[in-house]
């Protein structure tokens, strides 16, 4: 089953949820702030995705700026990145969609069409 990690106050998450519902995609909705993925889960997803570490960070978030991660992420390894992401669900770019080796962050219709239909 697809796991849809989202934050209810996030407009992008609401758009993604609407698309999933309109396209009859079954998923498990998980609050990314209350049930933040573990560092081990995140490390696995990062490794499976083939995406750069920055892809997983909510670069427009307040905490990202407070921690000055823009300058730190490029020098991080997967373990360091996954641990900091797991420390606060709002650091993770959302929505985060996961299923058996497929991972996407954010919401772009063309990506969802390709990956989740």
PDB file of C-alpha atoms in Angstrom:
ATOM      1  CA  UNK A   1       0.000   0.000   0.000  1.00  0.00           C
ATOM      2  CA  UNK A   2       1.230   3.464  -0.876  1.00  0.00           C
ATOM      3  CA  UNK A   3       2.115   5.636   2.092  1.00  0.00           C
ATOM      4  CA  UNK A   4       1.200   9.302   1.746  1.00  0.00           C
ATOM      5  CA  UNK A   5       3.044  11.402   4.328  1.00  0.00           C
ATOM      6  CA  UNK A   6       1.457  14.831   4.520  1.00  0.00           C
ATOM      7  CA  UNK A   7       0.751  17.827   6.724  1.00  0.00           C
ATOM      8  CA  UNK A   8      -2.903  18.912   6.849  1.00  0.00           C
ATOM      9  CA  UNK A   9      -2.099  22.639   6.797  1.00  0.00           C
ATOM     10  CA  UNK A  10       0.002  22.266   3.628  1.00  0.00           C
ATOM     11  CA  UNK A  11      -1.761  23.397   0.444  1.00  0.00           C
ATOM     12  CA  UNK A  12       0.506  21.245  -1.735  1.00  0.00           C
ATOM     13  CA  UNK A  13      -0.436  18.184   0.323  1.00  0.00           C
ATOM     14  CA  UNK A  14      -4.128  18.991  -0.116  1.00  0.00           C
ATOM     15  CA  UNK A  15      -3.653  19.272  -3.899  1.00  0.00           C
ATOM     16  CA  UNK A  16      -1.847  15.927  -4.004  1.00  0.00           C
ATOM     17  CA  UNK A  17      -4.540  14.265  -1.868  1.00  0.00           C
ATOM     18  CA  UNK A  18      -7.232  15.634  -4.167  1.00  0.00           C
ATOM     19  CA  UNK A  19      -5.402  14.220  -7.220  1.00  0.00           C
ATOM     20  CA  UNK A  20      -4.993  10.815  -5.546  1.00  0.00           C
ATOM     21  CA  UNK A  21      -8.682  10.714  -4.602  1.00  0.00           C
ATOM     22  CA  UNK A  22      -9.856  11.864  -8.043  1.00  0.00           C
ATOM     23  CA  UNK A  23      -7.722   9.156  -9.669  1.00  0.00           C
ATOM     24  CA  UNK A  24      -8.947   6.441  -7.267  1.00  0.00           C
ATOM     25  CA  UNK A  25      -5.443   5.750  -5.974  1.00  0.00           C
ATOM     26  CA  UNK A  26      -5.465   3.817  -2.713  1.00  0.00           C
ATOM     27  CA  UNK A  27      -3.064   5.062  -0.048  1.00  0.00           C
ATOM     28  CA  UNK A  28      -2.473   5.235   3.672  1.00  0.00           C
ATOM     29  CA  UNK A  29      -2.498   8.836   4.883  1.00  0.00           C
ATOM     30  CA  UNK A  30       0.141   9.540   7.543  1.00  0.00           C
ATOM     31  CA  UNK A  31       0.695  12.835   9.369  1.00  0.00           C
ATOM     32  CA  UNK A  32       4.353  13.633   8.684  1.00  0.00           C
ATOM     33  CA  UNK A  33       4.632  15.779  11.829  1.00  0.00           C
ATOM     34  CA  UNK A  34       2.977  13.364  14.296  1.00  0.00           C
ATOM     35  CA  UNK A  35       4.364  10.180  12.710  1.00  0.00           C
ATOM     36  CA  UNK A  36       7.666  11.351  11.242  1.00  0.00           C
ATOM     37  CA  UNK A  37       9.521   8.570   9.410  1.00  0.00           C
ATOM     38  CA  UNK A  38      12.512   7.147  11.259  1.00  0.00           C
ATOM     39  CA  UNK A  39      16.099   7.869  10.252  1.00  0.00           C
ATOM     40  CA  UNK A  40      16.431   4.251   9.059  1.00  0.00           C
ATOM     41  CA  UNK A  41      13.319   4.537   6.858  1.00  0.00           C
ATOM     42  CA  UNK A  42      14.507   7.833   5.416  1.00  0.00           C
ATOM     43  CA  UNK A  43      17.998   6.486   4.728  1.00  0.00           C
ATOM     44  CA  UNK A  44      16.485   3.526   2.881  1.00  0.00           C
ATOM     45  CA  UNK A  45      14.214   5.770   0.811  1.00  0.00           C
ATOM     46  CA  UNK A  46      17.032   8.202   0.030  1.00  0.00           C
ATOM     47  CA  UNK A  47      19.225   5.342  -1.165  1.00  0.00           C
ATOM     48  CA  UNK A  48      16.415   3.746  -3.212  1.00  0.00           C
ATOM     49  CA  UNK A  49      15.372   7.012  -4.839  1.00  0.00           C
ATOM     50  CA  UNK A  50      18.616   7.907  -6.552  1.00  0.00           C
ATOM     51  CA  UNK A  51      17.775  11.545  -5.794  1.00  0.00           C
ATOM     52  CA  UNK A  52      20.213  14.055  -4.253  1.00  0.00           C
ATOM     53  CA  UNK A  53      19.834  14.691  -0.517  1.00  0.00           C
ATOM     54  CA  UNK A  54      18.449  18.188  -1.138  1.00  0.00           C
ATOM     55  CA  UNK A  55      15.417  16.593  -2.852  1.00  0.00           C
ATOM     56  CA  UNK A  56      14.159  15.391   0.556  1.00  0.00           C
ATOM     57  CA  UNK A  57      14.464  18.725   2.365  1.00  0.00           C
ATOM     58  CA  UNK A  58      11.722  21.332   2.646  1.00  0.00           C
ATOM     59  CA  UNK A  59      14.052  24.102   1.505  1.00  0.00           C
ATOM     60  CA  UNK A  60      11.395  26.790   1.940  1.00  0.00           C
ATOM     61  CA  UNK A  61      10.687  25.867   5.555  1.00  0.00           C
ATOM     62  CA  UNK A  62      11.461  28.049   8.562  1.00  0.00           C
ATOM     63  CA  UNK A  63      13.434  25.339  10.373  1.00  0.00           C
ATOM     64  CA  UNK A  64      15.549  24.695   7.252  1.00  0.00           C
ATOM     65  CA  UNK A  65      16.567  28.364   7.267  1.00  0.00           C
ATOM     66  CA  UNK A  66      17.020  28.511  11.057  1.00  0.00           C
ATOM     67  CA  UNK A  67      19.416  25.546  10.969  1.00  0.00           C
ATOM     68  CA  UNK A  68      21.249  27.046   7.964  1.00  0.00           C
ATOM     69  CA  UNK A  69      20.908  23.717   6.159  1.00  0.00           C
ATOM     70  CA  UNK A  70      21.433  25.289   2.735  1.00  0.00           C
ATOM     71  CA  UNK A  71      25.145  25.383   3.507  1.00  0.00           C
ATOM     72  CA  UNK A  72      25.253  22.061   5.385  1.00  0.00           C
ATOM     73  CA  UNK A  73      23.261  19.622   3.216  1.00  0.00           C
ATOM     74  CA  UNK A  74      25.814  19.477   0.367  1.00  0.00           C
ATOM     75  CA  UNK A  75      28.459  18.159   2.789  1.00  0.00           C
ATOM     76  CA  UNK A  76      26.158  15.610   4.498  1.00  0.00           C
ATOM     77  CA  UNK A  77      26.102  11.885   3.973  1.00  0.00           C
ATOM     78  CA  UNK A  78      22.879   9.844   3.882  1.00  0.00           C
ATOM     79  CA  UNK A  79      23.090   8.922   7.585  1.00  0.00           C
ATOM     80  CA  UNK A  80      23.502  12.547   8.692  1.00  0.00           C
ATOM     81  CA  UNK A  81      20.709  13.762   6.402  1.00  0.00           C
ATOM     82  CA  UNK A  82      18.276  11.042   7.456  1.00  0.00           C
ATOM     83  CA  UNK A  83      18.899  11.735  11.141  1.00  0.00           C
ATOM     84  CA  UNK A  84      18.241  15.460  10.811  1.00  0.00           C
ATOM     85  CA  UNK A  85      15.148  14.852   8.634  1.00  0.00           C
ATOM     86  CA  UNK A  86      13.783  12.398  11.213  1.00  0.00           C
ATOM     87  CA  UNK A  87      14.199  15.008  13.967  1.00  0.00           C
ATOM     88  CA  UNK A  88      11.352  17.160  12.585  1.00  0.00           C
ATOM     89  CA  UNK A  89       8.726  16.177  10.014  1.00  0.00           C
ATOM     90  CA  UNK A  90       8.515  19.767   8.798  1.00  0.00           C
ATOM     91  CA  UNK A  91      12.079  19.481   7.484  1.00  0.00           C
ATOM     92  CA  UNK A  92      10.923  16.848   4.978  1.00  0.00           C
ATOM     93  CA  UNK A  93       9.652  18.047   1.617  1.00  0.00           C
ATOM     94  CA  UNK A  94       6.007  17.134   1.435  1.00  0.00           C
ATOM     95  CA  UNK A  95       4.005  15.341   0.510  1.00  0.00           C
ATOM     96  CA  UNK A  96       6.249  12.311   0.684  1.00  0.00           C
ATOM     97  CA  UNK A  97       4.849   9.315  -1.188  1.00  0.00           C
ATOM     98  CA  UNK A  98       6.399   5.873  -0.752  1.00  0.00           C
ATOM     99  CA  UNK A  99       5.749   2.373  -2.049  1.00  0.00           C
ATOM    100  CA  UNK A 100       8.208  -0.514  -2.602  1.00  0.00           C
ATOM    101  CA  UNK A 101      11.236   1.307  -3.941  1.00  0.00           C
ATOM    102  CA  UNK A 102       9.280   4.255  -5.372  1.00  0.00           C
ATOM    103  CA  UNK A 103       9.646   7.576  -3.583  1.00  0.00           C
ATOM    104  CA  UNK A 104       8.532  11.081  -4.503  1.00  0.00           C
ATOM    105  CA  UNK A 105       8.704  14.360  -2.598  1.00  0.00           C
ATOM    106  CA  UNK A 106       6.504  17.315  -3.402  1.00  0.00           C
ATOM    107  CA  UNK A 107       3.635  17.268  -5.843  1.00  0.00           C
ATOM    108  CA  UNK A 108       3.865  17.630  -9.598  1.00  0.00           C
ATOM    109  CA  UNK A 109       1.019  16.171 -11.637  1.00  0.00           C
ATOM    110  CA  UNK A 110       3.319  14.801 -14.347  1.00  0.00           C
ATOM    111  CA  UNK A 111       5.447  12.975 -11.752  1.00  0.00           C
ATOM    112  CA  UNK A 112       2.373  11.538 -10.021  1.00  0.00           C
ATOM    113  CA  UNK A 113       0.949  10.462 -13.397  1.00  0.00           C
ATOM    114  CA  UNK A 114       4.155   8.599 -14.166  1.00  0.00           C
ATOM    115  CA  UNK A 115       4.910   7.122 -10.727  1.00  0.00           C
ATOM    116  CA  UNK A 116       1.576   6.592  -8.991  1.00  0.00           C
ATOM    117  CA  UNK A 117      -1.034   5.690 -11.619  1.00  0.00           C
TER     118      UNK A 117
END
